[in-house]
Backbone as numpy.savetxt, mean C-alpha at the origin, in Angstrom:
# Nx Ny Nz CAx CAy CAz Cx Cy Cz
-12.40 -6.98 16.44 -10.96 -6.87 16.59 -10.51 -5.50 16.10
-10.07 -4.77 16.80 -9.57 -3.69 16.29 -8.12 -3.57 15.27
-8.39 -3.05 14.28 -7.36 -2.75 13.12 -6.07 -2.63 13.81
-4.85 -2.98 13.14 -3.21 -2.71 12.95 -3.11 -1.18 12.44
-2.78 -0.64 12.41 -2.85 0.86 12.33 -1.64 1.14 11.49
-1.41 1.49 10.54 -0.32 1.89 9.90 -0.75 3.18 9.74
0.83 3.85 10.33 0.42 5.80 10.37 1.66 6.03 8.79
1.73 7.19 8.72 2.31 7.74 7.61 4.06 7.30 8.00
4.97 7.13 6.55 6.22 6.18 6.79 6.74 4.93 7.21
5.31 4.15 7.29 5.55 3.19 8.30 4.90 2.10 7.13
5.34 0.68 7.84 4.99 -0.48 6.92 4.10 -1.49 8.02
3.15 -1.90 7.85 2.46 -3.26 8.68 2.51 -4.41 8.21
2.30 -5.80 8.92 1.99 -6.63 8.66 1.11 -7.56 9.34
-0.15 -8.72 8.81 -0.75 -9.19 9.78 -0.86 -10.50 9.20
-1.44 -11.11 9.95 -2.03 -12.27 9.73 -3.40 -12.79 8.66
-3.61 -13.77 8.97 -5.00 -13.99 8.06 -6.09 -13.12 8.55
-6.00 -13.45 9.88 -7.03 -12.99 10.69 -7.42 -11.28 11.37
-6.15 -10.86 11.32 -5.72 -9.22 11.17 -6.58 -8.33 10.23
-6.75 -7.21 10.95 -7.14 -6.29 9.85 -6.13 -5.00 9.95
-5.52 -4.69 9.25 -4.69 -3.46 8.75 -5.73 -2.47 7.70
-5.26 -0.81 8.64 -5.51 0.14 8.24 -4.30 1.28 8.16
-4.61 2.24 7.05 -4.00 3.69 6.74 -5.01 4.58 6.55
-5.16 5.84 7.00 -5.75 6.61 6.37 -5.16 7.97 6.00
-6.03 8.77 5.45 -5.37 9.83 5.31 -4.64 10.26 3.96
-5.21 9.67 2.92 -4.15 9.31 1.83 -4.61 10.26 0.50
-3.91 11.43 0.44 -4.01 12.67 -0.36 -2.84 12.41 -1.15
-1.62 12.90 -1.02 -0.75 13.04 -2.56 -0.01 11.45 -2.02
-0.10 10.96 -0.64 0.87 9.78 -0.28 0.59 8.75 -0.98
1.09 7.42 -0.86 0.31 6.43 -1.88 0.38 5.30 -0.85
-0.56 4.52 -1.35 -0.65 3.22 -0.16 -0.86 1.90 -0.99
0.00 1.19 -0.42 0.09 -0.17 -0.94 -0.47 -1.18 0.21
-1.39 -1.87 -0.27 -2.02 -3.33 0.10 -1.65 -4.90 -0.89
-1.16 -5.57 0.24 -0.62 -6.22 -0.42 -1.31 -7.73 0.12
-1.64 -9.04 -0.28 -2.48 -9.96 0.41 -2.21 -11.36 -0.40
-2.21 -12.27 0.54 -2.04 -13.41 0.00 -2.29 -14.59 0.51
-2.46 -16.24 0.23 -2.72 -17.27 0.87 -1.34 -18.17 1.35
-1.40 -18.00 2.33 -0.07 -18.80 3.14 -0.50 -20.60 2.47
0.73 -20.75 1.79 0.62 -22.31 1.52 0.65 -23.44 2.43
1.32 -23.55 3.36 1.46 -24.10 4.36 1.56 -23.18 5.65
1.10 -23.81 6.65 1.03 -23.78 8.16 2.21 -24.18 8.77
3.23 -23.50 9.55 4.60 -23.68 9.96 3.12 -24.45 11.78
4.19 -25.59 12.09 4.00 -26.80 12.95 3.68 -25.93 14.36
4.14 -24.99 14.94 4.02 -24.53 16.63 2.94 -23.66 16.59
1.83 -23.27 15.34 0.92 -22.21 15.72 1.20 -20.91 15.17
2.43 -20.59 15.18 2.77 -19.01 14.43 2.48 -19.34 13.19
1.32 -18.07 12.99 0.87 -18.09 11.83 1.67 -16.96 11.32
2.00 -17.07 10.21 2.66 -16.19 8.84 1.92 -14.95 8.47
3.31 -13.91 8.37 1.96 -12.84 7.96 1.69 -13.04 6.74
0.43 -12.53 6.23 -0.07 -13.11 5.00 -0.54 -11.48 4.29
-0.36 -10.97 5.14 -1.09 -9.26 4.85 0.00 -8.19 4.64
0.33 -7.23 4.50 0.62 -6.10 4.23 0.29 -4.40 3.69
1.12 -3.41 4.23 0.24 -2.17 4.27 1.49 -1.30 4.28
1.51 -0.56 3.49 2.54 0.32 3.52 2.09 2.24 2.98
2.50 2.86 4.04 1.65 4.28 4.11 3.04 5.00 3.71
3.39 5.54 2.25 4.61 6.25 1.66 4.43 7.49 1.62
4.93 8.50 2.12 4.68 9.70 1.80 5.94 10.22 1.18
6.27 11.07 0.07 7.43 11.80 -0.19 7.78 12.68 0.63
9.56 11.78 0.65 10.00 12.60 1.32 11.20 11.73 1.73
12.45 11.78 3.22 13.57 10.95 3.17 12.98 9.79 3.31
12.21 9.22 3.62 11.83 7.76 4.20 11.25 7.03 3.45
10.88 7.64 2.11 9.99 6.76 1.05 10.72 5.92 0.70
11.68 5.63 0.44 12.95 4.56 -0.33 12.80 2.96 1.26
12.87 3.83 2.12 13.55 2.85 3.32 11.93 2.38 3.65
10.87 2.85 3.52 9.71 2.44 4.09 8.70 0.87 2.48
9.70 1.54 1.50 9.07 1.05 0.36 10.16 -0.26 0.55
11.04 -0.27 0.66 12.55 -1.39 1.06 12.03 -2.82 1.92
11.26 -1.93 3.33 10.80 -2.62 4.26 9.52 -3.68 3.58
8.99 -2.71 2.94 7.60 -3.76 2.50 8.16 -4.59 1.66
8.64 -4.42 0.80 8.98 -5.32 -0.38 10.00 -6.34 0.44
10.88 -6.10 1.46 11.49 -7.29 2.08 10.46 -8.21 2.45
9.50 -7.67 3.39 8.17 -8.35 4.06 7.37 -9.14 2.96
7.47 -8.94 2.14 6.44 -9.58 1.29 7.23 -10.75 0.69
8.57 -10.38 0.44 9.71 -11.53 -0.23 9.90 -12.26 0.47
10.03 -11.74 1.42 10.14 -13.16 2.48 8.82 -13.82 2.81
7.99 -13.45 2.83 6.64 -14.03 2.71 6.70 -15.06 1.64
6.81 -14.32 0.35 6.62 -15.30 -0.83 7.52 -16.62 -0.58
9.01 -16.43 0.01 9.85 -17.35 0.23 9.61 -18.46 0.81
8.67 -18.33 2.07 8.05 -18.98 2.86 6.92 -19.19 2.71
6.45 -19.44 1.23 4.86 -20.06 0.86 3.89 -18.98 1.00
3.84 -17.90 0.49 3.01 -16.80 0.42 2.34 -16.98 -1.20
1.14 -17.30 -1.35 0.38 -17.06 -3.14 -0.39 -16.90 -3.18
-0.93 -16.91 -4.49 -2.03 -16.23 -4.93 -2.37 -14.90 -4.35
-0.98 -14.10 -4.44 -0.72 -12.87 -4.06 -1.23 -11.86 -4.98
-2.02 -10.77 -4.27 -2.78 -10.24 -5.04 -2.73 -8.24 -4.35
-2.74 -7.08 -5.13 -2.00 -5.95 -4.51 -3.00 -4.70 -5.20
-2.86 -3.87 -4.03 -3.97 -2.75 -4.46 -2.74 -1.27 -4.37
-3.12 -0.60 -5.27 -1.63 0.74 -4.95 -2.81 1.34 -5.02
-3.29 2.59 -4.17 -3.73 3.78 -4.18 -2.82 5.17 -4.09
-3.37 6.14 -5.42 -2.53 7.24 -5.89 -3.07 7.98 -6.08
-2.79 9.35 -5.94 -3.43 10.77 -6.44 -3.29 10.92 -7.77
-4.58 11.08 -8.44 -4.62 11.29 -9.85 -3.87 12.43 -10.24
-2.72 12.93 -10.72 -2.25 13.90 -10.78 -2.64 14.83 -11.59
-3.44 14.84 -12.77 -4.25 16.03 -12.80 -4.86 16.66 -12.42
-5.25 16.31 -10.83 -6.43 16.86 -10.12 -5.37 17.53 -9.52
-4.02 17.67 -9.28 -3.04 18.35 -8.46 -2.90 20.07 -8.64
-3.63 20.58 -9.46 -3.85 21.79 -9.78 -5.41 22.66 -9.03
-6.47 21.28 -8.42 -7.37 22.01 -7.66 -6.63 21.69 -6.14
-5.79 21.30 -5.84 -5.46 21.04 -4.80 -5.92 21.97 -3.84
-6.75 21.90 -2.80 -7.61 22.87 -1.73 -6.21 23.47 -0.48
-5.09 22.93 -1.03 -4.29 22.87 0.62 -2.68 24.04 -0.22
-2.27 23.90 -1.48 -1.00 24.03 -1.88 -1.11 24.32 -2.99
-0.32 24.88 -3.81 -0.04 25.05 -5.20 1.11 24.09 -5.75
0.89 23.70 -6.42 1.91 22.60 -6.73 2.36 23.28 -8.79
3.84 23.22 -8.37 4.82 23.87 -9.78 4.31 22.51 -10.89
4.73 22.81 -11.89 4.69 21.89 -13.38 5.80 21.00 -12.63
6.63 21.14 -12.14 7.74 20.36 -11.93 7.34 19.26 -10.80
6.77 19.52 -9.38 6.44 19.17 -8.79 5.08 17.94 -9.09
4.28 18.65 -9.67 3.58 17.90 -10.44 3.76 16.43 -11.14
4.62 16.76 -12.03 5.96 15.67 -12.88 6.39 15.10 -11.81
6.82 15.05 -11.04 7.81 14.41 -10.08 6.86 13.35 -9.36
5.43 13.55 -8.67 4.77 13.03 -8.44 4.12 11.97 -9.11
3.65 12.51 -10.64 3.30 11.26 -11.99 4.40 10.25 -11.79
5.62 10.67 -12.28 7.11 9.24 -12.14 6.96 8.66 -10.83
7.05 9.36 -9.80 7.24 8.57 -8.56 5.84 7.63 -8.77
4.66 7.99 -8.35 3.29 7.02 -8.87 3.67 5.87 -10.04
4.18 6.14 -11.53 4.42 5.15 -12.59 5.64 4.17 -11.86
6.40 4.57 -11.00 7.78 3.85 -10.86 6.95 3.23 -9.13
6.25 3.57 -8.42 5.79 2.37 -7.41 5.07 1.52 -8.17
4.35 1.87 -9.07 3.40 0.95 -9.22 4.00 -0.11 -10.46
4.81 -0.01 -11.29 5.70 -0.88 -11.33 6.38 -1.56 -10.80
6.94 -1.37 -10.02 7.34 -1.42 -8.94 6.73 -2.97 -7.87
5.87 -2.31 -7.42 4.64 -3.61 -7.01 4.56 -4.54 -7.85
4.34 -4.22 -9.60 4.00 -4.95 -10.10 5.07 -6.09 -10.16
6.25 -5.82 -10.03 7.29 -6.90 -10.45 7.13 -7.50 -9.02
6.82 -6.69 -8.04 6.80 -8.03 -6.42 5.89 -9.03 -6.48
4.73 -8.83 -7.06 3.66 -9.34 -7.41 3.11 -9.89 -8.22
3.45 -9.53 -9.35 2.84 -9.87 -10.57 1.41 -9.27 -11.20
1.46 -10.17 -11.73 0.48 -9.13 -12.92 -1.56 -8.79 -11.66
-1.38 -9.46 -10.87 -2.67 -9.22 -10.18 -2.63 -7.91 -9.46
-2.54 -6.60 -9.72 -2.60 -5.28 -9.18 -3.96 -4.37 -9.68
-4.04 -3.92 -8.78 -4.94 -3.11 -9.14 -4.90 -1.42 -8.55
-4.74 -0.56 -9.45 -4.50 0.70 -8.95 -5.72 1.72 -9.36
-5.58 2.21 -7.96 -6.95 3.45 -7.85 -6.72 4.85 -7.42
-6.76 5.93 -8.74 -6.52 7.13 -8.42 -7.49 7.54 -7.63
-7.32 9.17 -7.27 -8.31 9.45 -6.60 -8.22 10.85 -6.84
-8.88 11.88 -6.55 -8.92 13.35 -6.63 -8.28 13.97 -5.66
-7.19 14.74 -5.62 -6.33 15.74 -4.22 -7.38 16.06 -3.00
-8.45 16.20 -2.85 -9.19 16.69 -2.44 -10.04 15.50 -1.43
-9.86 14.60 -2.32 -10.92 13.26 -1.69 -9.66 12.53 -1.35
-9.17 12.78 0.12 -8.70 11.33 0.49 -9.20 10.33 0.77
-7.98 9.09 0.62 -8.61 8.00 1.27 -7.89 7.35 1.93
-8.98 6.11 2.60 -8.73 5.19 3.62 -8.62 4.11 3.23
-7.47 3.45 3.62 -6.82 1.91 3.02 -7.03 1.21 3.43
-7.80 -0.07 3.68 -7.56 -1.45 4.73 -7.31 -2.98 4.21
-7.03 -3.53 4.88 -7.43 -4.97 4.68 -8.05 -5.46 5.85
-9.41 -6.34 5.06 -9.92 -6.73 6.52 -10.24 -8.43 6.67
-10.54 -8.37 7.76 -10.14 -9.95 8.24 -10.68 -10.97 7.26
-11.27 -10.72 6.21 -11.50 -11.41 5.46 -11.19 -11.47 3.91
-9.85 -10.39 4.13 -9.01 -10.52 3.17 -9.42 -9.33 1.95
-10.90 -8.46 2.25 -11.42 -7.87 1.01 -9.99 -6.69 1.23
-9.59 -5.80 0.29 -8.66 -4.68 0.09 -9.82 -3.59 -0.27
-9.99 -2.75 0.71 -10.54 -1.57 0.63 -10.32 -0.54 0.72
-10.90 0.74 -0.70 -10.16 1.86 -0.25 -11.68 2.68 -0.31
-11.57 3.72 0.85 -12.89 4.51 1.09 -12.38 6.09 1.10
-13.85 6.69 1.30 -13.09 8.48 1.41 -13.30 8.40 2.52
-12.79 9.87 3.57 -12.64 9.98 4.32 -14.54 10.84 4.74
C-alpha cells in the first residue's frame, strides 16, 4: 500500500490500516500521533486512528499545529486510546554546524522555545506517553507511521 504523504505545512490522517509519511525534516518538526479506536462506528467507516503533522516555521505553523490537535480531539472524543506520540526536533545545538545557513543567537533561541512549547504542547493532547527525538541539522529525517502502527523516524 503506498504511504499518505504529508508534504511540509500540511496535517494527515489515516486509518488503522494506513501508512503516513513526512520527510525531509531538518530545523521543521514532525509530530506522529497514534492510537486504538475503542469502538467500531456500525456502516464500515473506520476512524482515523493515525496522525502526521509536517510544521515548518513560518505563517502556517499555528494553523497547521490547530488542524492536528483538532484531528486528534476529535478522535479522542469519538473513542480514540491508548494514545501514544512521537515529536521529532532539531537538536539545537547542532544549529551552529548547520551545512545550509548561519543561524543568529537569537534565531537559535527562538527555535529551542518553539521545540519546548510543541512538545508540551503534544504533551497536554496526549499525555504523558511521548516520546521526543532530536536529531543533528545536518541529518534529516523521515517520519512515518506504518500499517502496523510502529512510529518511525529514519535519516534520509
Amino acid at each position: 500500500m503506498a504511504p499518505i504523504i504529508v508534504e511540509m505545512d500540511q496535517v494527515g490522517s489515516g486509518t488503522d490500516k494506513d501508512i503516513l509519511a513526512t520527510y525531509g525534516l531538518a530545523c521543521c518538526i514532525g509530530i506522529a500521533v497514534e492510537g486504538t479506536c475503542a469502538q467500531r462506528p456500525p456502516c464500515g467507516n473506520e476512524p482515523a486512528s493515525k496522525f502526521l503533522a509536517h510544521l515548518a516555521d513560518g505563517p502556517h505553523f499555528k494553523s497547521v499545529w490547530e488542524a492536528m490537535k483538532h484531528r486528534v480531539q476529535h478522535a479522542k472524543a469519538h473513542g480514540l486510546r491508548n494514545i501514544r506520540a512521537k515529536v521529532v526536533v532539531v537538536d539545537t545545538a547542532t544549529l551552529i554546524d548547520d551545512e545550509y545557513m548561519t543561524w543568529s543567537h537569537q534565531a537559535i533561541l527562538s527555535q529551542k522555545e518553539q521545540n519546548a512549547a510543541i512538545i508540551k504542547q503534544v504533551g497536554r493532547l496526549v499525555g504523558r506517553n511521548i516520546d521526543v527525538v532530536q536529531h543533528h541539522i545536518n541529518d534529516e529525517k523521515d517520519l512515518r507511521i506504518t500499517s502496523d502502527k510502529q512510529i518511525l523516524v529514519t535519516s534520509i
